[in-house]
């Protein structure tokens, strides 16, 4: 009799716990749905604005749906901006910056994670301290270096400062720290030196983190505005972000044209994320497991 009573109590507790768990899941799902609506709303508003006239997009109170949908904003955008020239500059600077930063960050991260040399901890601490300094403080020094090298108004001038990133070095160091030491020891027993161990053993195991760093670097490079304004004075040598900024007038802005340009400019970055999204999330999740 006592066993039956205890068994029934356990059943009731399990039923109560499952109901509470389902209630908690509903709350989480509602919260995530509301957050998704908040995040998607600006993008939906951008799409609707593209098909409005400039008068309709600027009127107060604003209207949600366009009264007379038109695609003239795209024609105005391609007619106002040297799109293909600026797109070529943006893509070239992005590719150069991503390759450079992956190379530098992977090599430096491996050195900080696995190699032993005097001042390693102090030097890594200085790199971390750079994360706390606003990047605008380096603009004058970076500009003078690029000017003295005679690289102004060129694609390397856009990409070179972004190849060296304290965050990228930190991220790759954490990735190499999370790799078990047994793999490196096995490579050394087989006669591999530090460089061969890095290239054939450690680097393939850090591939998800490198994909995540490539996506983040692409995002920073594509959206960079202040540095291109400083080093590329000519319009056809400027990236696409500067061309978009030029669509904002001093006394008025053609918002449908600006929104159309922003949509077109964001498509390459969306494509990069869609291709590397699995590696991106895997790299972000696996980094930073060891201090």
Tab-separated table of C-alpha atoms in Angstrom:
chain	number	residue	atom	x	y	z
A	1	UNK	CA	0.000	0.000	0.000
A	2	UNK	CA	2.818	2.350	0.909
A	3	UNK	CA	4.602	1.578	-2.383
A	4	UNK	CA	1.467	2.415	-4.350
A	5	UNK	CA	1.110	5.744	-2.546
A	6	UNK	CA	4.761	6.639	-3.221
A	7	UNK	CA	4.425	5.609	-6.862
A	8	UNK	CA	1.335	7.781	-7.338
A	9	UNK	CA	3.084	10.735	-5.734
A	10	UNK	CA	6.034	10.319	-8.109
A	11	UNK	CA	3.643	10.199	-11.073
A	12	UNK	CA	1.906	13.396	-9.926
A	13	UNK	CA	5.242	15.156	-9.412
A	14	UNK	CA	6.438	14.081	-12.864
A	15	UNK	CA	3.192	15.315	-14.436
A	16	UNK	CA	3.461	18.646	-12.590
A	17	UNK	CA	7.094	19.003	-13.634
A	18	UNK	CA	6.310	18.277	-17.293
A	19	UNK	CA	3.496	20.877	-17.260
A	20	UNK	CA	5.839	23.469	-15.759
A	21	UNK	CA	8.482	22.580	-18.335
A	22	UNK	CA	5.991	22.990	-21.204
A	23	UNK	CA	4.854	26.311	-19.749
A	24	UNK	CA	8.453	27.504	-19.589
A	25	UNK	CA	9.046	26.460	-23.202
A	26	UNK	CA	5.981	28.438	-24.332
A	27	UNK	CA	7.269	31.532	-22.540
A	28	UNK	CA	10.698	31.160	-24.175
A	29	UNK	CA	9.157	30.648	-27.616
A	30	UNK	CA	6.929	33.710	-27.246
A	31	UNK	CA	9.900	35.815	-26.158
A	32	UNK	CA	12.004	34.598	-29.105
A	33	UNK	CA	9.132	35.253	-31.522
A	34	UNK	CA	8.741	38.806	-30.217
A	35	UNK	CA	12.503	39.379	-30.482
A	36	UNK	CA	12.478	38.046	-34.059
A	37	UNK	CA	9.676	40.455	-35.009
A	38	UNK	CA	11.619	43.387	-33.537
A	39	UNK	CA	14.758	42.389	-35.461
A	40	UNK	CA	12.996	41.791	-38.793
A	41	UNK	CA	10.803	44.920	-38.655
A	42	UNK	CA	13.522	47.393	-39.851
A	43	UNK	CA	14.352	45.143	-42.803
A	44	UNK	CA	10.676	44.889	-43.775
A	45	UNK	CA	10.358	48.678	-43.493
A	46	UNK	CA	13.393	49.052	-45.757
A	47	UNK	CA	11.857	46.784	-48.402
A	48	UNK	CA	8.564	48.690	-48.311
A	49	UNK	CA	10.336	52.059	-48.536
A	50	UNK	CA	12.149	51.012	-51.712
A	51	UNK	CA	8.882	50.815	-53.625
A	52	UNK	CA	7.583	54.185	-52.399
A	53	UNK	CA	8.050	57.596	-53.965
A	54	UNK	CA	10.317	60.077	-52.203
A	55	UNK	CA	7.312	62.201	-51.206
A	56	UNK	CA	5.516	59.191	-49.765
A	57	UNK	CA	8.601	58.003	-47.890
A	58	UNK	CA	9.087	61.431	-46.270
A	59	UNK	CA	5.521	62.266	-45.340
A	60	UNK	CA	4.293	62.507	-41.733
A	61	UNK	CA	2.645	60.423	-40.435
A	62	UNK	CA	4.374	57.672	-42.422
A	63	UNK	CA	2.446	55.089	-44.429
A	64	UNK	CA	3.192	51.393	-44.158
A	65	UNK	CA	2.355	50.159	-47.660
A	66	UNK	CA	3.251	52.059	-50.853
A	67	UNK	CA	0.225	53.549	-52.593
A	68	UNK	CA	1.686	53.222	-56.086
A	69	UNK	CA	4.608	50.717	-55.993
A	70	UNK	CA	7.519	51.568	-58.273
A	71	UNK	CA	11.019	50.218	-58.896
A	72	UNK	CA	12.454	53.579	-59.920
A	73	UNK	CA	14.655	53.716	-56.813
A	74	UNK	CA	16.958	51.026	-58.235
A	75	UNK	CA	17.373	52.911	-61.528
A	76	UNK	CA	18.121	56.126	-59.641
A	77	UNK	CA	20.679	54.357	-57.469
A	78	UNK	CA	22.599	52.775	-60.352
A	79	UNK	CA	22.499	56.106	-62.180
A	80	UNK	CA	23.816	58.118	-59.216
A	81	UNK	CA	26.644	55.869	-57.988
A	82	UNK	CA	29.553	54.275	-59.953
A	83	UNK	CA	28.298	50.958	-58.619
A	84	UNK	CA	30.505	48.462	-60.433
A	85	UNK	CA	33.713	50.418	-59.839
A	86	UNK	CA	32.967	50.856	-56.142
A	87	UNK	CA	31.802	47.241	-55.821
A	88	UNK	CA	35.118	46.079	-57.290
A	89	UNK	CA	37.000	48.206	-54.763
A	90	UNK	CA	34.900	46.866	-51.868
A	91	UNK	CA	35.316	43.223	-52.892
A	92	UNK	CA	39.050	43.611	-53.518
A	93	UNK	CA	39.625	45.296	-50.164
A	94	UNK	CA	37.496	42.642	-48.414
A	95	UNK	CA	39.374	39.712	-49.954
A	96	UNK	CA	42.770	41.262	-49.239
A	97	UNK	CA	41.829	42.123	-45.675
A	98	UNK	CA	40.337	38.697	-44.894
A	99	UNK	CA	43.351	36.813	-46.276
A	100	UNK	CA	45.789	39.074	-44.451
A	101	UNK	CA	43.975	38.947	-41.137
A	102	UNK	CA	43.501	35.172	-41.218
A	103	UNK	CA	47.207	34.713	-41.947
A	104	UNK	CA	48.445	37.087	-39.263
A	105	UNK	CA	45.909	36.025	-36.627
A	106	UNK	CA	46.478	32.303	-37.171
A	107	UNK	CA	50.261	32.575	-36.945
A	108	UNK	CA	50.239	34.927	-33.956
A	109	UNK	CA	47.480	32.977	-32.192
A	110	UNK	CA	49.412	29.720	-32.586
A	111	UNK	CA	52.570	31.367	-31.241
A	112	UNK	CA	50.787	32.720	-28.162
A	113	UNK	CA	48.947	29.443	-27.539
A	114	UNK	CA	51.650	26.811	-28.114
A	115	UNK	CA	55.119	28.356	-28.299
A	116	UNK	CA	57.121	29.358	-25.249
A	117	UNK	CA	59.235	32.519	-25.543
A	118	UNK	CA	60.285	35.306	-23.152
A	119	UNK	CA	57.671	38.002	-22.594
A	120	UNK	CA	54.844	35.954	-24.093
A	121	UNK	CA	52.315	36.801	-21.383
A	122	UNK	CA	53.283	40.475	-21.310
A	123	UNK	CA	53.024	40.813	-25.082
A	124	UNK	CA	49.656	39.068	-25.146
A	125	UNK	CA	48.450	41.371	-22.367
A	126	UNK	CA	49.410	44.362	-24.490
A	127	UNK	CA	47.401	42.926	-27.381
A	128	UNK	CA	44.385	42.555	-25.111
A	129	UNK	CA	44.848	46.133	-23.894
A	130	UNK	CA	44.525	47.301	-27.511
A	131	UNK	CA	40.951	46.003	-27.497
A	132	UNK	CA	40.092	48.677	-24.933
A	133	UNK	CA	41.490	51.549	-27.031
A	134	UNK	CA	39.142	53.237	-29.557
A	135	UNK	CA	40.306	52.547	-33.099
A	136	UNK	CA	39.960	56.244	-33.980
A	137	UNK	CA	43.084	56.964	-31.928
A	138	UNK	CA	45.199	55.078	-34.470
A	139	UNK	CA	43.897	56.944	-37.524
A	140	UNK	CA	46.585	59.640	-37.658
A	141	UNK	CA	49.447	57.179	-37.291
A	142	UNK	CA	47.955	54.777	-39.820
A	143	UNK	CA	47.372	57.599	-42.299
A	144	UNK	CA	50.988	58.790	-42.007
A	145	UNK	CA	52.293	55.261	-42.596
A	146	UNK	CA	50.091	54.755	-45.666
A	147	UNK	CA	51.062	58.211	-46.983
A	148	UNK	CA	54.790	57.610	-46.508
A	149	UNK	CA	54.490	54.316	-48.399
A	150	UNK	CA	52.783	56.165	-51.269
A	151	UNK	CA	49.699	53.945	-51.058
A	152	UNK	CA	46.969	56.583	-50.793
A	153	UNK	CA	43.969	56.156	-53.084
A	154	UNK	CA	44.557	52.415	-53.547
A	155	UNK	CA	42.993	49.122	-52.491
A	156	UNK	CA	45.949	48.095	-50.263
A	157	UNK	CA	45.493	51.346	-48.340
A	158	UNK	CA	41.956	50.237	-47.473
A	159	UNK	CA	42.929	46.718	-46.415
A	160	UNK	CA	46.362	47.002	-44.799
A	161	UNK	CA	45.420	48.430	-41.355
A	162	UNK	CA	42.609	45.888	-40.988
A	163	UNK	CA	44.967	42.935	-41.453
A	164	UNK	CA	46.275	43.353	-37.915
A	165	UNK	CA	43.590	42.714	-35.329
A	166	UNK	CA	44.031	42.111	-31.602
A	167	UNK	CA	40.593	40.497	-31.518
A	168	UNK	CA	41.499	38.099	-34.336
A	169	UNK	CA	44.710	37.073	-32.562
A	170	UNK	CA	42.800	36.534	-29.310
A	171	UNK	CA	40.132	34.454	-31.070
A	172	UNK	CA	42.668	32.217	-32.810
A	173	UNK	CA	44.692	31.808	-29.620
A	174	UNK	CA	41.594	30.567	-27.818
A	175	UNK	CA	40.900	28.147	-30.673
A	176	UNK	CA	44.409	26.668	-30.530
A	177	UNK	CA	44.261	26.492	-26.731
A	178	UNK	CA	41.141	24.312	-26.974
A	179	UNK	CA	42.920	21.701	-29.154
A	180	UNK	CA	44.134	18.746	-27.021
A	181	UNK	CA	47.897	18.691	-26.584
A	182	UNK	CA	48.047	15.041	-27.652
A	183	UNK	CA	47.671	15.952	-31.331
A	184	UNK	CA	50.667	18.261	-31.195
A	185	UNK	CA	52.748	15.734	-29.263
A	186	UNK	CA	51.947	13.018	-31.810
A	187	UNK	CA	53.070	15.292	-34.634
A	188	UNK	CA	56.344	16.001	-32.841
A	189	UNK	CA	56.954	12.282	-32.311
A	190	UNK	CA	56.553	11.840	-36.065
A	191	UNK	CA	59.312	14.402	-36.609
A	192	UNK	CA	57.198	17.432	-37.526
A	193	UNK	CA	58.537	20.837	-36.587
A	194	UNK	CA	56.471	23.769	-35.294
A	195	UNK	CA	55.591	25.037	-38.772
A	196	UNK	CA	54.533	21.625	-40.120
A	197	UNK	CA	52.574	20.961	-36.928
A	198	UNK	CA	50.819	24.281	-37.337
A	199	UNK	CA	49.978	23.749	-41.016
A	200	UNK	CA	48.977	20.084	-41.061
A	201	UNK	CA	47.610	19.500	-37.549
A	202	UNK	CA	46.563	22.654	-35.714
A	203	UNK	CA	45.232	24.790	-38.568
A	204	UNK	CA	42.720	22.207	-39.903
A	205	UNK	CA	41.329	21.750	-36.387
A	206	UNK	CA	40.801	25.512	-36.059
A	207	UNK	CA	38.931	25.763	-39.371
A	208	UNK	CA	35.519	26.643	-37.808
A	209	UNK	CA	37.073	29.505	-35.849
A	210	UNK	CA	38.804	30.765	-38.985
A	211	UNK	CA	35.450	30.733	-40.786
A	212	UNK	CA	33.916	32.755	-37.948
A	213	UNK	CA	36.800	35.220	-38.090
A	214	UNK	CA	36.422	35.479	-41.873
A	215	UNK	CA	32.736	36.386	-41.519
A	216	UNK	CA	33.427	38.976	-38.812
A	217	UNK	CA	36.309	40.482	-40.784
A	218	UNK	CA	34.132	40.645	-43.901
A	219	UNK	CA	31.469	42.466	-41.913
A	220	UNK	CA	33.923	45.027	-40.539
A	221	UNK	CA	35.598	45.556	-43.921
A	222	UNK	CA	32.331	45.918	-45.851
A	223	UNK	CA	30.825	48.408	-43.377
A	224	UNK	CA	33.955	50.503	-42.845
A	225	UNK	CA	33.288	54.163	-43.649
A	226	UNK	CA	35.660	56.507	-41.810
A	227	UNK	CA	38.958	55.027	-43.006
A	228	UNK	CA	37.972	54.914	-46.713
A	229	UNK	CA	36.895	58.554	-46.498
A	230	UNK	CA	40.421	59.452	-45.332
A	231	UNK	CA	42.605	57.453	-47.740
A	232	UNK	CA	40.504	57.381	-50.943
A	233	UNK	CA	39.543	60.911	-52.060
A	234	UNK	CA	38.362	59.935	-55.572
A	235	UNK	CA	34.839	58.628	-56.083
A	236	UNK	CA	35.648	55.690	-58.362
A	237	UNK	CA	38.386	54.549	-55.952
A	238	UNK	CA	36.095	54.544	-52.942
A	239	UNK	CA	34.204	51.489	-51.645
A	240	UNK	CA	30.473	51.090	-51.846
A	241	UNK	CA	29.809	52.265	-48.295
A	242	UNK	CA	31.181	55.703	-49.132
A	243	UNK	CA	29.011	55.791	-52.240
A	244	UNK	CA	25.941	55.060	-50.107
A	245	UNK	CA	26.896	57.781	-47.645
A	246	UNK	CA	27.076	60.223	-50.549
A	247	UNK	CA	23.383	59.661	-51.254
A	248	UNK	CA	22.480	61.500	-48.040
A	249	UNK	CA	22.052	65.147	-48.950
A	250	UNK	CA	22.612	68.165	-46.727
A	251	UNK	CA	19.051	69.460	-47.085
A	252	UNK	CA	17.206	66.289	-48.032
A	253	UNK	CA	17.632	62.580	-48.713
A	254	UNK	CA	16.045	60.371	-51.329
A	255	UNK	CA	15.162	57.565	-48.933
A	256	UNK	CA	13.859	55.034	-51.506
A	257	UNK	CA	17.118	55.351	-53.462
A	258	UNK	CA	19.169	55.073	-50.279
A	259	UNK	CA	17.248	51.988	-49.155
A	260	UNK	CA	17.613	50.382	-52.580
A	261	UNK	CA	21.363	50.966	-52.499
A	262	UNK	CA	21.616	49.582	-48.983
A	263	UNK	CA	19.772	46.434	-50.051
A	264	UNK	CA	21.993	45.898	-53.084
A	265	UNK	CA	25.137	46.571	-51.043
A	266	UNK	CA	24.154	44.080	-48.346
A	267	UNK	CA	23.556	41.147	-50.724
A	268	UNK	CA	27.252	40.050	-51.011
A	269	UNK	CA	27.617	40.018	-47.223
A	270	UNK	CA	24.406	38.022	-46.828
A	271	UNK	CA	25.745	35.511	-49.361
A	272	UNK	CA	29.015	35.140	-47.427
A	273	UNK	CA	27.111	34.496	-44.212
A	274	UNK	CA	24.802	31.937	-45.831
A	275	UNK	CA	27.789	30.020	-47.189
A	276	UNK	CA	29.741	30.039	-43.909
A	277	UNK	CA	26.942	30.120	-41.329
A	278	UNK	CA	27.475	26.564	-40.063
A	279	UNK	CA	31.219	27.086	-39.611
A	280	UNK	CA	30.554	30.526	-38.133
A	281	UNK	CA	28.322	29.272	-35.324
A	282	UNK	CA	30.577	26.279	-34.716
A	283	UNK	CA	33.634	28.502	-34.465
A	284	UNK	CA	31.981	30.983	-32.108
A	285	UNK	CA	30.709	28.161	-29.886
A	286	UNK	CA	34.048	26.353	-29.706
A	287	UNK	CA	36.268	29.399	-29.094
A	288	UNK	CA	37.105	30.706	-25.681
A	289	UNK	CA	36.788	27.386	-23.855
A	290	UNK	CA	40.242	27.705	-22.324
A	291	UNK	CA	41.841	30.704	-20.790
